[in-house]
Coordinates of C-alpha atoms and ligand atoms in Angstrom, one line a residue:
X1 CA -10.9 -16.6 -16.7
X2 CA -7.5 -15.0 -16.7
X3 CA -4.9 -14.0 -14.5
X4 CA -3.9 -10.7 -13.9
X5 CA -0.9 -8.7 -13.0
X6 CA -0.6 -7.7 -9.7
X7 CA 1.1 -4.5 -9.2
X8 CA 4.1 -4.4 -6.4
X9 CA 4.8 -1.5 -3.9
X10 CA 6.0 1.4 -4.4
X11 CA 4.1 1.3 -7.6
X12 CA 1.9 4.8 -8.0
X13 CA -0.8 2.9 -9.4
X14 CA -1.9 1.2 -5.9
X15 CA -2.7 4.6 -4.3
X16 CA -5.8 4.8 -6.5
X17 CA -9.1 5.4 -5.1
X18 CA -11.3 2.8 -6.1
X19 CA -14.8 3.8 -7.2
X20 CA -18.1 2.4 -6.2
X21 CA -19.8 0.3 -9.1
X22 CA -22.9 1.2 -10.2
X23 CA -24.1 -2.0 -11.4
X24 CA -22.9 -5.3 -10.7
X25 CA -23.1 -6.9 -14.6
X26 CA -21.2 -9.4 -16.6
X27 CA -18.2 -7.2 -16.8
X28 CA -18.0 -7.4 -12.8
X29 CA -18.7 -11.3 -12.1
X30 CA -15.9 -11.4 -15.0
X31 CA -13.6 -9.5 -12.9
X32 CA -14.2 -11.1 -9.9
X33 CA -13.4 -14.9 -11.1
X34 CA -10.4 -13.2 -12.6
X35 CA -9.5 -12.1 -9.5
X36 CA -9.9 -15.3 -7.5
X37 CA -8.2 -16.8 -10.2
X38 CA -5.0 -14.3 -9.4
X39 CA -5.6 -14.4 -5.9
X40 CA -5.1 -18.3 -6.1
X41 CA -2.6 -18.4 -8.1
X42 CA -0.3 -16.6 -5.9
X43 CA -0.9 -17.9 -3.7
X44 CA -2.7 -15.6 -1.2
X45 CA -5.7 -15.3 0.9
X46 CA -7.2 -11.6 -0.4
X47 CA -6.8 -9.3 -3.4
X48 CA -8.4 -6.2 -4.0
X49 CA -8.8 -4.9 -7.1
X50 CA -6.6 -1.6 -6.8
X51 CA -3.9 -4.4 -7.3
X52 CA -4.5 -5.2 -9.9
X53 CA -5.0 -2.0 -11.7
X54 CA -8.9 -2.0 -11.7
X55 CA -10.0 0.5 -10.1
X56 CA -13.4 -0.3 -8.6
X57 CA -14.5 -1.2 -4.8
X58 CA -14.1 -4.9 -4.8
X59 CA -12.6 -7.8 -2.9
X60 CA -12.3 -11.1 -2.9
X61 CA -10.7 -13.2 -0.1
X62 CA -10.9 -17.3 0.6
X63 CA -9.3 -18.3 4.7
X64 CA -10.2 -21.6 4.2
X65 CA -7.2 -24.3 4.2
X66 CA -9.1 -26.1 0.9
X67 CA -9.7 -22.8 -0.8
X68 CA -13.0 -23.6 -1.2
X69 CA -14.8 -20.9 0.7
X70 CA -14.4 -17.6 -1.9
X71 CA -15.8 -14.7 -0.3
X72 CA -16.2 -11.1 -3.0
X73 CA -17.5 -8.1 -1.6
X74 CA -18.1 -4.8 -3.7
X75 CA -18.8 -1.8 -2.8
X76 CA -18.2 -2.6 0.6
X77 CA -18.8 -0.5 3.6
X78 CA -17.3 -0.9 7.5
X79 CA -20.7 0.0 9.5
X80 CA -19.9 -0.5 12.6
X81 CA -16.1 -1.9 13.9
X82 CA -15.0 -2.6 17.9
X83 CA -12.1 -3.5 19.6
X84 CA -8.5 -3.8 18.6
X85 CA -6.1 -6.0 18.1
X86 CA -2.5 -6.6 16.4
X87 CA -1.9 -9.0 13.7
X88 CA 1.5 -10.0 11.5
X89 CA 0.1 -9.3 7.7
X90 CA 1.8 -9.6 4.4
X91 CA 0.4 -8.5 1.1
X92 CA 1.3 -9.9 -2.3
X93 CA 1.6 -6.2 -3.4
X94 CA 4.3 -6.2 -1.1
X95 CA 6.5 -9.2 -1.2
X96 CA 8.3 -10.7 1.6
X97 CA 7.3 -8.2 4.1
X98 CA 5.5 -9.3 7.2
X99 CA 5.0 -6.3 9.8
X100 CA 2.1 -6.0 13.1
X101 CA -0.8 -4.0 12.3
X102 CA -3.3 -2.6 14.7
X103 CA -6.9 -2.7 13.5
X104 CA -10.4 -2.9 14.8
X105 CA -10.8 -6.4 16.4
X106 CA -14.8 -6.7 15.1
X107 CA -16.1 -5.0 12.2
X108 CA -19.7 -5.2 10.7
X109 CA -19.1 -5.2 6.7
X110 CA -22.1 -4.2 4.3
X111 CA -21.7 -5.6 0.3
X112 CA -23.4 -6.6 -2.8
X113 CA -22.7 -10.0 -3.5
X114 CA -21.3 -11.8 -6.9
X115 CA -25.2 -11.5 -7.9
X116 CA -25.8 -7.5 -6.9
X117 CA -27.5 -9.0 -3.5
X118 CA -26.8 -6.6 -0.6
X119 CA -25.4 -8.6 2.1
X120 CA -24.4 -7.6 6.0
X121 CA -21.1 -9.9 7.5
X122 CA -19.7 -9.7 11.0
X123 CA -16.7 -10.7 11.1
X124 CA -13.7 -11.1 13.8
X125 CA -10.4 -12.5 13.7
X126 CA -8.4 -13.1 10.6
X127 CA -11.5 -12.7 8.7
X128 CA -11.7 -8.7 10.1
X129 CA -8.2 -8.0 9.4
X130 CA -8.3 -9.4 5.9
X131 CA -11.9 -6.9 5.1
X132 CA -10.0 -4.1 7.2
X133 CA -6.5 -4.9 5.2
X134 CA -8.1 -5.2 2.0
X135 CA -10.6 -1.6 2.3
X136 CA -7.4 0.1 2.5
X137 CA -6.1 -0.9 -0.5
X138 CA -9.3 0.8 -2.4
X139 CA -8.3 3.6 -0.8
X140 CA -5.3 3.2 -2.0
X141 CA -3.8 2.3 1.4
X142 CA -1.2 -0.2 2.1
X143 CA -0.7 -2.1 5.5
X144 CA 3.0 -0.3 5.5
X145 CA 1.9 2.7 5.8
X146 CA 0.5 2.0 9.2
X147 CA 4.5 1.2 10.5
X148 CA 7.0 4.2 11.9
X149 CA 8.8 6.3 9.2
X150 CA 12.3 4.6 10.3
X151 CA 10.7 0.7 9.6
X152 CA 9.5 2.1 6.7
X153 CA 12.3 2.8 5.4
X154 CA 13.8 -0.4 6.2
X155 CA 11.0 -2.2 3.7
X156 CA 11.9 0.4 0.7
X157 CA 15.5 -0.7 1.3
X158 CA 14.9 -4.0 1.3
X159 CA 12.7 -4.5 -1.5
X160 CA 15.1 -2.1 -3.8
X161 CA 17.9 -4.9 -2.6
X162 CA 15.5 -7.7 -3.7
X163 CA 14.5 -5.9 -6.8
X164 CA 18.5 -5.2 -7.6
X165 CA 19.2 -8.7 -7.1
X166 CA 16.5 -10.1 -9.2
X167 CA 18.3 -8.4 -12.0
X168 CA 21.4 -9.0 -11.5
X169 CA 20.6 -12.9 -11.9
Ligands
LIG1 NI1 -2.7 -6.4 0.4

């Protein structure tokens, strides 16, 4: 396993579209742990792969407080989504930045498993948001894009200031 760079906003890089993988093989199930292993690391509670530079549809989230419930979806698919509601979200592509998002409150996720197996999720809550928040990125989406031009600018300001800073010491 290895950890992997994870590419930070405004970086061109994360408006890739991800494409669908044809076969889940060794190369994939080797990607995956890497990505948990990233995602852990961090620490956060979803990666997709557009963040770190791969791009193919896959995902990998754990919302458990003992990290010990990894959940990876490729290829997935939103078939069905109801409701809304408005949640704070961050993104560790996006550092220190924690905005309200609107997105469906229920959504009905179709995936292939770690082993290629097709599975079908519903999910709700923080679980939704994460699928929902993390689908965007493979299409090379980010969660700030969803706030009004003027706040928008605000989190371009202040990650140049942090960037600047960083330097400086
Ligand atoms: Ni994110």
């Amino acid at each position: 396993m290895a950890k992997l760079e994870i590419l930070h906003y405004p970086d061109k890089r994360l408006r890739t579209v991800a494409e669908p993988i044809a076969a889940v093989d060794h190369s994939i199930r080797s990607l995956v742990d890497d990505m948990f292993e990233t995602m852990y690391a961090a620490p956060g509670i979803g990666l997709a792969a557009t963040q770190v530079n791969v791009h193919k549809r896959v995902i990998v989230m754990d919302l458990s407080a003992e990290k010990n419930e990894p959940q990876c979806f490729i290829n997935p698919e939103i078939t069905k989504s109801e409701g809304l509601e408005q949640t704070e979200e961050g993104c560790l592509s996006v550092p220190d930045i924690f905005e309200t998002v609107e997105r469906a409150e229920r959504v009905v996720v179709k995936a292939l498993d770690k082993d290629g197996k097709e599975i079908t999720l519903e999910a709700d809550g923080l679980l939704a948001v994460c699928i929902q928040h993390e689908m965007d990125h493979l299409l090379g989406n980010l969660f700030v894009d969803y706030l009004s031009p003027l706040k928008q600018m605000r989190v371009k300001k202040k990650i140049q200031k942090a960037r600047r800073q960083a330097a400086i010491i």
